[in-house]
CSV table of C-alpha atoms and ligand atoms in Angstrom, one decimal:
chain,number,residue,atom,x,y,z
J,243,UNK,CA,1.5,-29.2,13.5
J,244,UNK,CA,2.6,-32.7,13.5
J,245,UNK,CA,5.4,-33.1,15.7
J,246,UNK,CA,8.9,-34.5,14.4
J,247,UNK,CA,9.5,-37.9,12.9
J,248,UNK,CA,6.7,-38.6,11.2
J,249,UNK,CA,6.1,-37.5,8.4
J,250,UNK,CA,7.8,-37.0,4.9
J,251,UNK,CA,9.3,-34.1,3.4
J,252,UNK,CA,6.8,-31.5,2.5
J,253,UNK,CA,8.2,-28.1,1.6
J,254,UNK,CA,5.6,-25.3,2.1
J,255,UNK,CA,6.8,-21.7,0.4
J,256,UNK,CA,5.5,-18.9,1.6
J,257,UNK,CA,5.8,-15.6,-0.3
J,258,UNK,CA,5.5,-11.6,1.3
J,259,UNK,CA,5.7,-8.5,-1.4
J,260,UNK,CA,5.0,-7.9,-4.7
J,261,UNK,CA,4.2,-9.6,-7.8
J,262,UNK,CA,7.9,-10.8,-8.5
J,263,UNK,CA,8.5,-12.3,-5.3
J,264,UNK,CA,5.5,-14.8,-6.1
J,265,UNK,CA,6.7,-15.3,-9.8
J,266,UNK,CA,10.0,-16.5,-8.2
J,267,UNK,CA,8.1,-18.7,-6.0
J,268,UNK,CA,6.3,-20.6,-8.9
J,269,UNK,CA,9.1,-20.7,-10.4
J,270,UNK,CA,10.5,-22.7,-7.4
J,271,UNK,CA,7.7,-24.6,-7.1
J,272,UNK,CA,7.4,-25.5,-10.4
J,273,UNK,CA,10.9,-26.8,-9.8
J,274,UNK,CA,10.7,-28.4,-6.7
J,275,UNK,CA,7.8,-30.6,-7.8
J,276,UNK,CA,10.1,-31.3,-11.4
J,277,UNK,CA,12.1,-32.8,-9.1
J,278,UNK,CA,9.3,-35.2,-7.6
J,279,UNK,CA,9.6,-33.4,-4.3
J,280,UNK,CA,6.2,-32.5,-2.9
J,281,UNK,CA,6.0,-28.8,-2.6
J,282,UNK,CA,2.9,-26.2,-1.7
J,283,UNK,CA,2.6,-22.9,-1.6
J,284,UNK,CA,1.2,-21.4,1.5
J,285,UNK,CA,-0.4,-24.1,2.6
J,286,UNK,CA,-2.9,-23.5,5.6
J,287,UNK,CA,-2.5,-26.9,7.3
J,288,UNK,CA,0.9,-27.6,8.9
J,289,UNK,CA,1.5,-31.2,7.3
J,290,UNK,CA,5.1,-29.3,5.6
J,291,UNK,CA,8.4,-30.2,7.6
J,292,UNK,CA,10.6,-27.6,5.8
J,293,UNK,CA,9.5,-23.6,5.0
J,294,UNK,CA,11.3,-21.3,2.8
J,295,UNK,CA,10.0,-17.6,3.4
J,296,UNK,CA,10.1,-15.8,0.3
J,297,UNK,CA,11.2,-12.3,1.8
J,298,UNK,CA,10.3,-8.3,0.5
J,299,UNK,CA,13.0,-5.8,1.9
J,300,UNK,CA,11.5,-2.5,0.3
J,301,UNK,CA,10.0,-0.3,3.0
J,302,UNK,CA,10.2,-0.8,6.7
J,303,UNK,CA,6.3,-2.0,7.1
J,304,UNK,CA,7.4,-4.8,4.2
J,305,UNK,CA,10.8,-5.6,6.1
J,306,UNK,CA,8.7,-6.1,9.5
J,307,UNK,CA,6.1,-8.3,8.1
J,308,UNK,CA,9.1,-10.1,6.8
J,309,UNK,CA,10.9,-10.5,10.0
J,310,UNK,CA,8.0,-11.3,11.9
J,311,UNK,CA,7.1,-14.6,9.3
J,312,UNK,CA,10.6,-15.6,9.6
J,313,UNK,CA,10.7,-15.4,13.5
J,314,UNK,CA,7.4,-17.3,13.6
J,315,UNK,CA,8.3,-20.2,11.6
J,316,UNK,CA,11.7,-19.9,13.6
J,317,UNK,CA,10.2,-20.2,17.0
J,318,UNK,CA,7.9,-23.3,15.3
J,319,UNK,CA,10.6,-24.8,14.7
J,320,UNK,CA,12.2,-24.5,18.2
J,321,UNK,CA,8.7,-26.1,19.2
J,322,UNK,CA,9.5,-28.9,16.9
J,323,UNK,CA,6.9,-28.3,14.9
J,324,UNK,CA,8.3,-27.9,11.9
J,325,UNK,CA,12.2,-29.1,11.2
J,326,UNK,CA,13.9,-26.8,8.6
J,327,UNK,CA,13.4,-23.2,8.1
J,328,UNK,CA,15.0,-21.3,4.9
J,329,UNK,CA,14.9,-17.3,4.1
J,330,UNK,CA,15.0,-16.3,0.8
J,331,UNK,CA,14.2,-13.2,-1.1
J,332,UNK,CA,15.1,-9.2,-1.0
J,333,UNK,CA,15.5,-9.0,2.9
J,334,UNK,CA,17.8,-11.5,2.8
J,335,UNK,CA,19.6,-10.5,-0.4
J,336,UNK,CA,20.0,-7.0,1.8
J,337,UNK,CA,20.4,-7.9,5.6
J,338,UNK,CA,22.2,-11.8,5.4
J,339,UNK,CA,24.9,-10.9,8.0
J,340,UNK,CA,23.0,-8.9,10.6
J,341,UNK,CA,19.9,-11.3,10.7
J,342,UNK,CA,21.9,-14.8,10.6
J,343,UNK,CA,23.2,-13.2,14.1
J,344,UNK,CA,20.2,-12.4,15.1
J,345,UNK,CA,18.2,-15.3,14.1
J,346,UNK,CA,20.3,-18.1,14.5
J,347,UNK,CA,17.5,-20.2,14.4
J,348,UNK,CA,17.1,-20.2,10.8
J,349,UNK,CA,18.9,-23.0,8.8
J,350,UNK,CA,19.9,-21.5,5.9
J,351,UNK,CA,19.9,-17.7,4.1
J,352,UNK,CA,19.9,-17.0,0.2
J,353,UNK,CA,19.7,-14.8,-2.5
J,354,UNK,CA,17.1,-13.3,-4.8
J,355,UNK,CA,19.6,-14.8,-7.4
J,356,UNK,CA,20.1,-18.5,-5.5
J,357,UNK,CA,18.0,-20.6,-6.8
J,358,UNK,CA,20.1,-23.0,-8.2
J,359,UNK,CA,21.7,-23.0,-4.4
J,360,UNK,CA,18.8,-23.3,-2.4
J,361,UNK,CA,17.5,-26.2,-5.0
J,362,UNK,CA,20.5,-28.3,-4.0
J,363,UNK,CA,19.6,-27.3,-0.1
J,364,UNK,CA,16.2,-28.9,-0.8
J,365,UNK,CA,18.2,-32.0,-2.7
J,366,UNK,CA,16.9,-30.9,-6.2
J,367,UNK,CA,18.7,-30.1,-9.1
J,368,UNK,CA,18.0,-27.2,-11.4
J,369,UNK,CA,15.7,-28.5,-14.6
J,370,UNK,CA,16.2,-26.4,-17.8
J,371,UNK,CA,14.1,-28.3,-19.6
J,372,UNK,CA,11.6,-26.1,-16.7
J,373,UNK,CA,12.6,-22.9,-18.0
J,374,UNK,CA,8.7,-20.9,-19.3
J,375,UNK,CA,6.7,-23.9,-17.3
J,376,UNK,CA,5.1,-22.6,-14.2
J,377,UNK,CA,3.0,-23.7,-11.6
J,378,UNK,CA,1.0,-20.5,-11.3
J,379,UNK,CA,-0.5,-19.4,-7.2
J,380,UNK,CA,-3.7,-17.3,-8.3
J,381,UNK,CA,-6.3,-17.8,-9.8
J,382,UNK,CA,-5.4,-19.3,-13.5
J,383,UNK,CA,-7.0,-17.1,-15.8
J,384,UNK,CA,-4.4,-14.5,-15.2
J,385,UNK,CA,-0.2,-14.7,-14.7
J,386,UNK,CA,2.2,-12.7,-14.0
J,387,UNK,CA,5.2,-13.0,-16.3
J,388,UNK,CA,8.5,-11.4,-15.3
J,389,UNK,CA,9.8,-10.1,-18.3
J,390,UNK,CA,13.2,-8.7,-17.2
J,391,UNK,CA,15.0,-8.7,-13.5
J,392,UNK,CA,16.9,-5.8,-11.8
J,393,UNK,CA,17.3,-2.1,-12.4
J,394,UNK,CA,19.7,-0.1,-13.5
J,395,UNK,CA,18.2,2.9,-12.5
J,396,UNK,CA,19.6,5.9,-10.1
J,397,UNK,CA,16.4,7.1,-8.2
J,398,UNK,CA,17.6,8.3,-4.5
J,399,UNK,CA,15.2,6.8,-2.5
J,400,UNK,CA,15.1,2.7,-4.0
J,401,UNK,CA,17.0,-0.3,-2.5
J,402,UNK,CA,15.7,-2.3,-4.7
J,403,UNK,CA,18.8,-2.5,-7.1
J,404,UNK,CA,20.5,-3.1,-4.0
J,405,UNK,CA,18.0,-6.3,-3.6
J,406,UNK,CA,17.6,-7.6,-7.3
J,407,UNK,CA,20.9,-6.1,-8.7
J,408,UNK,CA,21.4,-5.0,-12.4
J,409,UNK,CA,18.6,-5.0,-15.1
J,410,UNK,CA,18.7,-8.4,-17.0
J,411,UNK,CA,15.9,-8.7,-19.8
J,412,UNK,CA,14.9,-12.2,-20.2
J,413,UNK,CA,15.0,-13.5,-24.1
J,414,UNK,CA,12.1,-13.0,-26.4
J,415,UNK,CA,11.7,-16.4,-27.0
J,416,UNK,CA,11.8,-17.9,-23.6
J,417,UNK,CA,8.9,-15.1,-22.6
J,418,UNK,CA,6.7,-16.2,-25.7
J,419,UNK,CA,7.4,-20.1,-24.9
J,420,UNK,CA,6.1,-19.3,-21.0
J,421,UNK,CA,3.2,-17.6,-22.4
J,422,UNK,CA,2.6,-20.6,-24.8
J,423,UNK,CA,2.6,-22.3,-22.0
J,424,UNK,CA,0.6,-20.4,-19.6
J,425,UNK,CA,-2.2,-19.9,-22.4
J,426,UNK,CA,-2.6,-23.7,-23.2
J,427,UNK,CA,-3.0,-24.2,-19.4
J,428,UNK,CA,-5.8,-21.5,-19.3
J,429,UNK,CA,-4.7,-18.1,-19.2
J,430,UNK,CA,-6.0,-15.8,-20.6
J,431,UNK,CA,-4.8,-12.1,-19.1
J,432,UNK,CA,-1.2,-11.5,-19.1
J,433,UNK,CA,0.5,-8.8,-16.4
J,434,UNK,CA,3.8,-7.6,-17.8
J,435,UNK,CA,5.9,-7.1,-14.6
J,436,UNK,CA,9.6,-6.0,-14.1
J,437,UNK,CA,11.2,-3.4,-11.6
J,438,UNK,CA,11.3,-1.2,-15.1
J,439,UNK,CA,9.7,-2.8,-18.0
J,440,UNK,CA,10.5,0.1,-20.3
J,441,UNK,CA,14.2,-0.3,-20.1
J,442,UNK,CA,13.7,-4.1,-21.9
J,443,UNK,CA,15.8,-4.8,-24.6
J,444,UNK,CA,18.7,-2.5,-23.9
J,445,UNK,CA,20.9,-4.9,-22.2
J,446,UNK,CA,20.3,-8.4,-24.3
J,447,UNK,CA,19.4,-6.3,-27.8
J,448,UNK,CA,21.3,-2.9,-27.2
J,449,UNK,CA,17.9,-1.2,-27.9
J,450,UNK,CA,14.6,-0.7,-26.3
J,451,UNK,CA,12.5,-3.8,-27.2
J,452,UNK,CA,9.1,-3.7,-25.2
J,453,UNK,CA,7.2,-2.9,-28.6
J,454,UNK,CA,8.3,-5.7,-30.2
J,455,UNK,CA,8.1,-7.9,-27.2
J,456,UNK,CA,4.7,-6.9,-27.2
J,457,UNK,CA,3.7,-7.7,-30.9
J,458,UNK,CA,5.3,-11.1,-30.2
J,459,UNK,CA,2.9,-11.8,-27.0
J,460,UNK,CA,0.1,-10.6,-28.6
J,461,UNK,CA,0.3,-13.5,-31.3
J,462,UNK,CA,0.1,-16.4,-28.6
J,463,UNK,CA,-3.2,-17.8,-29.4
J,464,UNK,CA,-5.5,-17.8,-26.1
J,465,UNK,CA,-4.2,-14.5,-25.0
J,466,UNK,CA,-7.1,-11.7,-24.6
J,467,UNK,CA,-5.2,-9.4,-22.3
J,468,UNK,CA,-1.8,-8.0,-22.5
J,469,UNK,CA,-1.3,-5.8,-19.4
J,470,UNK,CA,1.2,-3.6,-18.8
J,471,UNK,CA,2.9,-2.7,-15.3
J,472,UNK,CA,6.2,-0.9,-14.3
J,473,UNK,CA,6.7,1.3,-17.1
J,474,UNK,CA,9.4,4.3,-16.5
J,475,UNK,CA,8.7,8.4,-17.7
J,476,UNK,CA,12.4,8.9,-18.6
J,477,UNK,CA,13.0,7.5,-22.6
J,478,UNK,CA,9.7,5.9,-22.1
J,479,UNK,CA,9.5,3.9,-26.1
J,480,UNK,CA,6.9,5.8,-27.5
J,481,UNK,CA,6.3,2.6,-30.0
J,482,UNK,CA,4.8,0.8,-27.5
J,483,UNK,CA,2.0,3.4,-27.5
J,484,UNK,CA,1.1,2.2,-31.3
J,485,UNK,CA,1.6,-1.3,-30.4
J,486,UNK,CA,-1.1,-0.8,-27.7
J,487,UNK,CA,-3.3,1.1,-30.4
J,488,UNK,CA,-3.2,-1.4,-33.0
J,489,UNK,CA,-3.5,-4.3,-30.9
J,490,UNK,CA,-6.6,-5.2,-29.7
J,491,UNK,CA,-5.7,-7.6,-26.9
J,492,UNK,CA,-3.1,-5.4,-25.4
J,493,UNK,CA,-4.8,-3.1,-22.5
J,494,UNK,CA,-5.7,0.3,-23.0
J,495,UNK,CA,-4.4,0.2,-19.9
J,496,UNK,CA,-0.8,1.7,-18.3
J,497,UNK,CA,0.8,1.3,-14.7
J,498,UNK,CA,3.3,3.9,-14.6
J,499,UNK,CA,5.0,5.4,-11.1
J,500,UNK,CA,6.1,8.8,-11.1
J,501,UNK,CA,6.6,9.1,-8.0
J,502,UNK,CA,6.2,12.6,-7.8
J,503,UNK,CA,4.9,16.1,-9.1
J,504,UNK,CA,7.1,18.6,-8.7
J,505,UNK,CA,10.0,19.3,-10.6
J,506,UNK,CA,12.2,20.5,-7.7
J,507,UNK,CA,11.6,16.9,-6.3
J,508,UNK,CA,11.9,14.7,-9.1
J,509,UNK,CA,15.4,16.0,-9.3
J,510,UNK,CA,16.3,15.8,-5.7
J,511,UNK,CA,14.9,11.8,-6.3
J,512,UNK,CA,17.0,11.5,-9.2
J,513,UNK,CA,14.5,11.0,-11.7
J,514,UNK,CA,15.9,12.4,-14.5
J,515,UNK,CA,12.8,14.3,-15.3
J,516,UNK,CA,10.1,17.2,-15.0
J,517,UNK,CA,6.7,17.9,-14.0
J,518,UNK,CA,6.2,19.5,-17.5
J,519,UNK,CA,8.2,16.6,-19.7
J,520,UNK,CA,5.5,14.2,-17.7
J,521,UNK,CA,2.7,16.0,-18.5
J,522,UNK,CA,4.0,16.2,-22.2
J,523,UNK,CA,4.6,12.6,-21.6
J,524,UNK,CA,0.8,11.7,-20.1
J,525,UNK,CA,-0.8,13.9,-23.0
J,526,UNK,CA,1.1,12.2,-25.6
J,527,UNK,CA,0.1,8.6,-24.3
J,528,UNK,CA,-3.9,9.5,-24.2
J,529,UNK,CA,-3.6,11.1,-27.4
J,530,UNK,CA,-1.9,7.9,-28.7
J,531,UNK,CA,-4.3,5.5,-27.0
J,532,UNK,CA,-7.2,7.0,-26.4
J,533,UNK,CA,-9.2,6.0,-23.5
J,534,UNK,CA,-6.4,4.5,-22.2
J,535,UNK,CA,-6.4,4.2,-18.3
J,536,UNK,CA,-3.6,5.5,-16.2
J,537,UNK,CA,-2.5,3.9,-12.8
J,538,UNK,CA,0.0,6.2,-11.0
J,539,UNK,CA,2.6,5.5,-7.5
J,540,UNK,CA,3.5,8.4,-5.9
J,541,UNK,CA,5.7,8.9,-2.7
J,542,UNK,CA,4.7,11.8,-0.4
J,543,UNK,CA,7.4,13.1,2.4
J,544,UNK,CA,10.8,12.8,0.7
J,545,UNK,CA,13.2,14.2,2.7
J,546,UNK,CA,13.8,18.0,1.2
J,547,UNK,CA,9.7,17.9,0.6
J,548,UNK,CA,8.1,21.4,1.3
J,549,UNK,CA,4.6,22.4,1.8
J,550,UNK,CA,5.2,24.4,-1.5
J,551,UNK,CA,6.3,21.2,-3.6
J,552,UNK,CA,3.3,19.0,-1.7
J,553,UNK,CA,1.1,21.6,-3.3
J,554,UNK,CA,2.5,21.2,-6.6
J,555,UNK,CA,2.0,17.7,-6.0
J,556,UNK,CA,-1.4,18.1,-5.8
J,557,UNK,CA,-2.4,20.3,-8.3
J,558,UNK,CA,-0.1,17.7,-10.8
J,559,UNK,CA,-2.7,15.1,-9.3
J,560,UNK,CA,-5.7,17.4,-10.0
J,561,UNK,CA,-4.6,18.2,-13.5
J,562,UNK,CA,-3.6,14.3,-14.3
J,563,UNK,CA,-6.9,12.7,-13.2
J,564,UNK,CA,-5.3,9.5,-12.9
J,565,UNK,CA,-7.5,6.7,-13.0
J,566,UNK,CA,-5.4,4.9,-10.6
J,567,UNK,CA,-3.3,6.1,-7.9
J,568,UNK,CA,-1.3,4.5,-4.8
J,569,UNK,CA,0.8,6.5,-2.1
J,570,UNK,CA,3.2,6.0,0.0
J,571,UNK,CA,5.1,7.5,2.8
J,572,UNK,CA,8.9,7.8,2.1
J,573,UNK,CA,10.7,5.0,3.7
J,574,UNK,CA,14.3,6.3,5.1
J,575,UNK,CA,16.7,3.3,3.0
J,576,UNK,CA,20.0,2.6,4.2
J,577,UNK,CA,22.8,2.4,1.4
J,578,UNK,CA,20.0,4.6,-0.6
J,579,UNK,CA,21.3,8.3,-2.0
J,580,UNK,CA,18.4,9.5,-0.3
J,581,UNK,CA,19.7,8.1,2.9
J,582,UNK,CA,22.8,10.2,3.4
J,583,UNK,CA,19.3,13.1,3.1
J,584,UNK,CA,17.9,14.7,6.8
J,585,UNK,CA,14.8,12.6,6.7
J,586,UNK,CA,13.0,16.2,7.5
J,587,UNK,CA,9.3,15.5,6.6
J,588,UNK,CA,7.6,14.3,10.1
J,589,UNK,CA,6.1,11.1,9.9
J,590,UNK,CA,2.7,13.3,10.9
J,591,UNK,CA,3.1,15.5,7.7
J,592,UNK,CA,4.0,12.4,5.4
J,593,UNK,CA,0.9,10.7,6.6
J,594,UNK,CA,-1.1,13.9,6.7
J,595,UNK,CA,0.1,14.1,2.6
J,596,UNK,CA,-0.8,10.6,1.8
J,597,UNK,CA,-4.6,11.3,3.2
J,598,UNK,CA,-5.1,14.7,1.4
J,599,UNK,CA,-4.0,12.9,-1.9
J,600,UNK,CA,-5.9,9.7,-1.6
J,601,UNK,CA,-8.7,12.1,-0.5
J,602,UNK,CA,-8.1,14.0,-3.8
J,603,UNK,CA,-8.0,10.7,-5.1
J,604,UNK,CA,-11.1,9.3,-4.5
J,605,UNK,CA,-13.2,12.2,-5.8
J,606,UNK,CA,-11.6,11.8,-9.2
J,607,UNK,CA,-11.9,8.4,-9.5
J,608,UNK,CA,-15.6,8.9,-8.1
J,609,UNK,CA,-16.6,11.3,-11.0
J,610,UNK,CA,-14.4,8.9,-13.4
J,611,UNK,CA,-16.2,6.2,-12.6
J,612,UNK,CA,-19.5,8.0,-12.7
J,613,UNK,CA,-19.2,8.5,-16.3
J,614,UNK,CA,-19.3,4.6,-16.4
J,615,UNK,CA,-22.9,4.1,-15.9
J,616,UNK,CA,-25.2,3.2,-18.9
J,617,UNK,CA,-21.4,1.8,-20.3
J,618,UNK,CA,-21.5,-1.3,-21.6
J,619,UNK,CA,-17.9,-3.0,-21.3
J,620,UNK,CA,-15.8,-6.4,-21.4
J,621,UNK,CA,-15.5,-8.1,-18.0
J,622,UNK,CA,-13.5,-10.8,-17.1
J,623,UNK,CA,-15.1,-12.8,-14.4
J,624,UNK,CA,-12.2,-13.5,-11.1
J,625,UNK,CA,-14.1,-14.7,-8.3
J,626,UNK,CA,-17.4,-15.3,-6.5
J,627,UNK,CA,-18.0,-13.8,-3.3
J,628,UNK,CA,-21.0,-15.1,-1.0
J,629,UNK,CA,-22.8,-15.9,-3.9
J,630,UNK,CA,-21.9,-12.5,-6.0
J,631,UNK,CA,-20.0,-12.4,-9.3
J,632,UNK,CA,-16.7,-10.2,-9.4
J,633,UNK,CA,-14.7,-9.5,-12.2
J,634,UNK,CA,-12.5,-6.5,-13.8
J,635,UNK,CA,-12.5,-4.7,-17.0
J,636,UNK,CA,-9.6,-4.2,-19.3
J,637,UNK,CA,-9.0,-0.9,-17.2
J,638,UNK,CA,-8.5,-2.8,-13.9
J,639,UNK,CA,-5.7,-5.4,-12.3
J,640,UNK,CA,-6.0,-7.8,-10.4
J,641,UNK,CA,-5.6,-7.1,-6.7
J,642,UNK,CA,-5.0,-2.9,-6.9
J,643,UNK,CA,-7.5,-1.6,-9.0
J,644,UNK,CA,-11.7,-1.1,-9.2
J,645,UNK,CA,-13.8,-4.2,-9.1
J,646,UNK,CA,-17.4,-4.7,-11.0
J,647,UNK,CA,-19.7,-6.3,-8.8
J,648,UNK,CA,-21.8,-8.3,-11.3
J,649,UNK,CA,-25.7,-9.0,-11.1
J,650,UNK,CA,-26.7,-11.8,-13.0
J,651,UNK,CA,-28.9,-15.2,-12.2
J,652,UNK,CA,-26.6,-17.5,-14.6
J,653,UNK,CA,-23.7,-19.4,-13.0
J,654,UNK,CA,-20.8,-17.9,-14.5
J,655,UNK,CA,-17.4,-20.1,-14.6
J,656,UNK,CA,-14.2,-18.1,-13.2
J,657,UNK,CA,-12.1,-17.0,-16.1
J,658,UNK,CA,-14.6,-16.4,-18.5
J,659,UNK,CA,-15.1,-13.3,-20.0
J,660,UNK,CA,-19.1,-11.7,-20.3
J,661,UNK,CA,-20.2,-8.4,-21.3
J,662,UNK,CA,-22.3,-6.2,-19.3
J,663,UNK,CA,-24.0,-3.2,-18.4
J,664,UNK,CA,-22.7,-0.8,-16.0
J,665,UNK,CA,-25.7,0.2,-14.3
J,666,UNK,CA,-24.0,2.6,-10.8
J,667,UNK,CA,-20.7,3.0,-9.4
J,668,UNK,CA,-18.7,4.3,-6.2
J,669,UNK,CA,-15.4,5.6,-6.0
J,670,UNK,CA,-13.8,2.2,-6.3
J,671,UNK,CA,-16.2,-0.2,-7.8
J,672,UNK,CA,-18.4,-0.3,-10.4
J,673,UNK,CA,-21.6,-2.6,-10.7
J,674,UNK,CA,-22.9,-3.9,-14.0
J,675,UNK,CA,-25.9,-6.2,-15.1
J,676,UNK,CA,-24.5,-9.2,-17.1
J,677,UNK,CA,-26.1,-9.2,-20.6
Y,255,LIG,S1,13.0,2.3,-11.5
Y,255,LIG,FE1,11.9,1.5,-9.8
Y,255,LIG,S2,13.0,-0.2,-9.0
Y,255,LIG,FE2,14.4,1.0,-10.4
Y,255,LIG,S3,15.5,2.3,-8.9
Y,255,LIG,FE3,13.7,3.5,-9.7
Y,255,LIG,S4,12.1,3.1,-8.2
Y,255,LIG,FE4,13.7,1.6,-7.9
């Protein structure tokens, strides 16, 4: 790193977490660089005088990796290698008071609803005239667009209301403008994210409005996938199931946490449901959408979680043949319901729980994927990897799901879609001749 005093001001962001913690950083890019101030995102040379770390405060593994950035860039910039350091994001929204004592180091702290205030920190002013423009971080055939921020939801074991605060649906119009946007810049696959993106509509049009949200994005010209993540069980809006039937570019594709399978549970996590509603509920989206894939989250070890409900667990997950499925440990949350729990499951068992489901896991999505081969399906092309082709079908996102390892001898451009032949596949991956 270039030491002090000469150079310009460079601000390099650097995000940790999920999906919306890197759509708020576009966004700040995009609005830094309105401003005529030259911004990067993660940039892996150390040319940037001033760093603000984009923060995730969810689960402890998430908080450490957090704390460790921020320390990092704070000790660089007790080196003088780099001059201003600013935190932003859910850890910060959550633990401001506690780490400003313990990391004096750090120049300023803000909000996951600062950005107008941390602008003016980086002397830049907030640009309406920005608002559905972004400056995208991955690859640009796909975006991420944020259709709503916050939750309003009461599950026991969450901080993340605590972090993003009360659900606030973005307007119709500005979503269709950004996708406008994104589409004429080159995008083509849309991922629908929001900490619940079934509860849209109820705040800014006193009814749920995904469906129509929906129908709207699936008339922006350019758009050939509509994807969507974050959906909730409880009141999910059934019309968005015949939306997603009738529309050709929207997914056949559902990410939907449930967190867990046994009744007893669900309640104790306040999830204002039951194992048999969700299995009405599952049964009632694959009869709607047929072929439609199903990506799961489930958390193993609550506290209160006996052998007896992990089994239940299981057999939910045996019965469900999710096509998709992530598990986690449970994460003891201060300020959480769950907290003022006995945090009973050992951290053994809850580890133990997460293998035996993955385990389950894999062998379904094995035999899932084995009735693949001799498919012929729709891939869109993401990256090469020493010198191989890898995309994704419409079944697949970016980053969590299966991957098809293409065999071809043209040179295929990133972005494009091809068709091809599924001709084997493992557990996780499938791999198709190009035709
Ligand atoms: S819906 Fe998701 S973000 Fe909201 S409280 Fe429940 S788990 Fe947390």
């Amino acid at each position: 790193m270039k030491t002090k005093g000469t150079r310009k001001n460079i601000v390099n962001i650097v995000t940790l977490g999920c999906s919306k913690n890197q759509v708020d950083s576009e966004v700040l890019l995009t609005q830094l660089r309105g401003n005529q101030i030259n911004a990067t995102h993660e940039a892996n040379n150390d040319d940037a005088n001033i760093v603000v770390i984009n923060t995730c405060g969810f689960i402890d593994n998430a908080k450490q990796e957090s704390i460790d950035t921020i320390i990092r860039y704070a000790d660089a910039k007790s080196e003088g290698l780099v001059e201003k350091v600013y935190v932003t994001g859910c850890l910060s929204q959550r633990y401001k008071d506690d780490l400003e004592k313990e990391i004096p180091n750090v120049d300023a702290w803000f909000g996951t609803r600062d950005l107008s205030r941390l602008l003016k920190q980086l002397n830049a002013n907030y640009k309406h005239e920005l608002v559905g423009e972004r400056i995208l971080t991955n690859p640009g055939h796909y975006a991420y667009l944020k259709i709503s921020e916050g939750c309003d939801r009461p599950c026991s074991f969450c901080a993340i209301p605590l972090m993003r605060g009360h659900h606030t649906s973005r307007p119709i119009e500005e979503l269709v403008t950004e996708a406008k946007n994104l589409a004429k810049n080159g995008t083509k696959e849309l991922l629908l994210i929001a900490q619940d993106s079934t509860y849209y509509g109820l705040d800014l049009y006193k009814k749920r409005n995904l469906a129509e949200l929906l129908k709207k994005l699936s008339d922006v010209e350019g758009i050939e996938w509509i994807r969507l993540h974050y959906a909730f069980p409880t009141g999910f809006p059934l019309d968005v199931l015949d939306v997603m039937a009738e529309r050709p570019n929207i997914c056949k594709y559902l990410d939907i946490p449930l967190q867990h399978g046994s009744t007893d549970m669900l309640q104790v996590m306040k999830r204002g449901t039951t194992r048999e509603k969700t299995e009405a509920l599952l049964q009632t989206i694959r009869t709607k959408v047929p072929n439609i894939a199903l990506r799961t989250t489930l958390i193993a070890g609550h506290p209160g979680e006996t052998q007896k409900h992990f089994d239940e667990m299981m057999a939910f997950v045996e019965r469900a043949r999710f096509d998709r499925l992530g598990v986690f440990t449970y994460s003891h949350e201060e300020n959480t319901h769950s907290f003022s729990l006995k945090d009973d499951v050992p951290e053994k068992t809850k580890q133990k729980r997460v293998e035996q489901l993955m385990d389950l896991q894999q062998q379904i999505s094995f035999e899932l994927n084995q009735a693949k081969v001799g498919k012929t399906f729709k891939v869109l092309v993401d990256r090469k990897e020493e010198g191989t082709f890898i995309g994704r079908t419409e079944f697949d996102s970016p980053e969590v799901d299966n991957e098809v390892v293409l065999n071809t001898s043209d040179y295929l451009r990133l972005g494009d879609f091809v068709t091809a032949k599924v001709t084997r596949a493992s557990e996780f991956d499938l791999y198709a001749d190009v035709l």
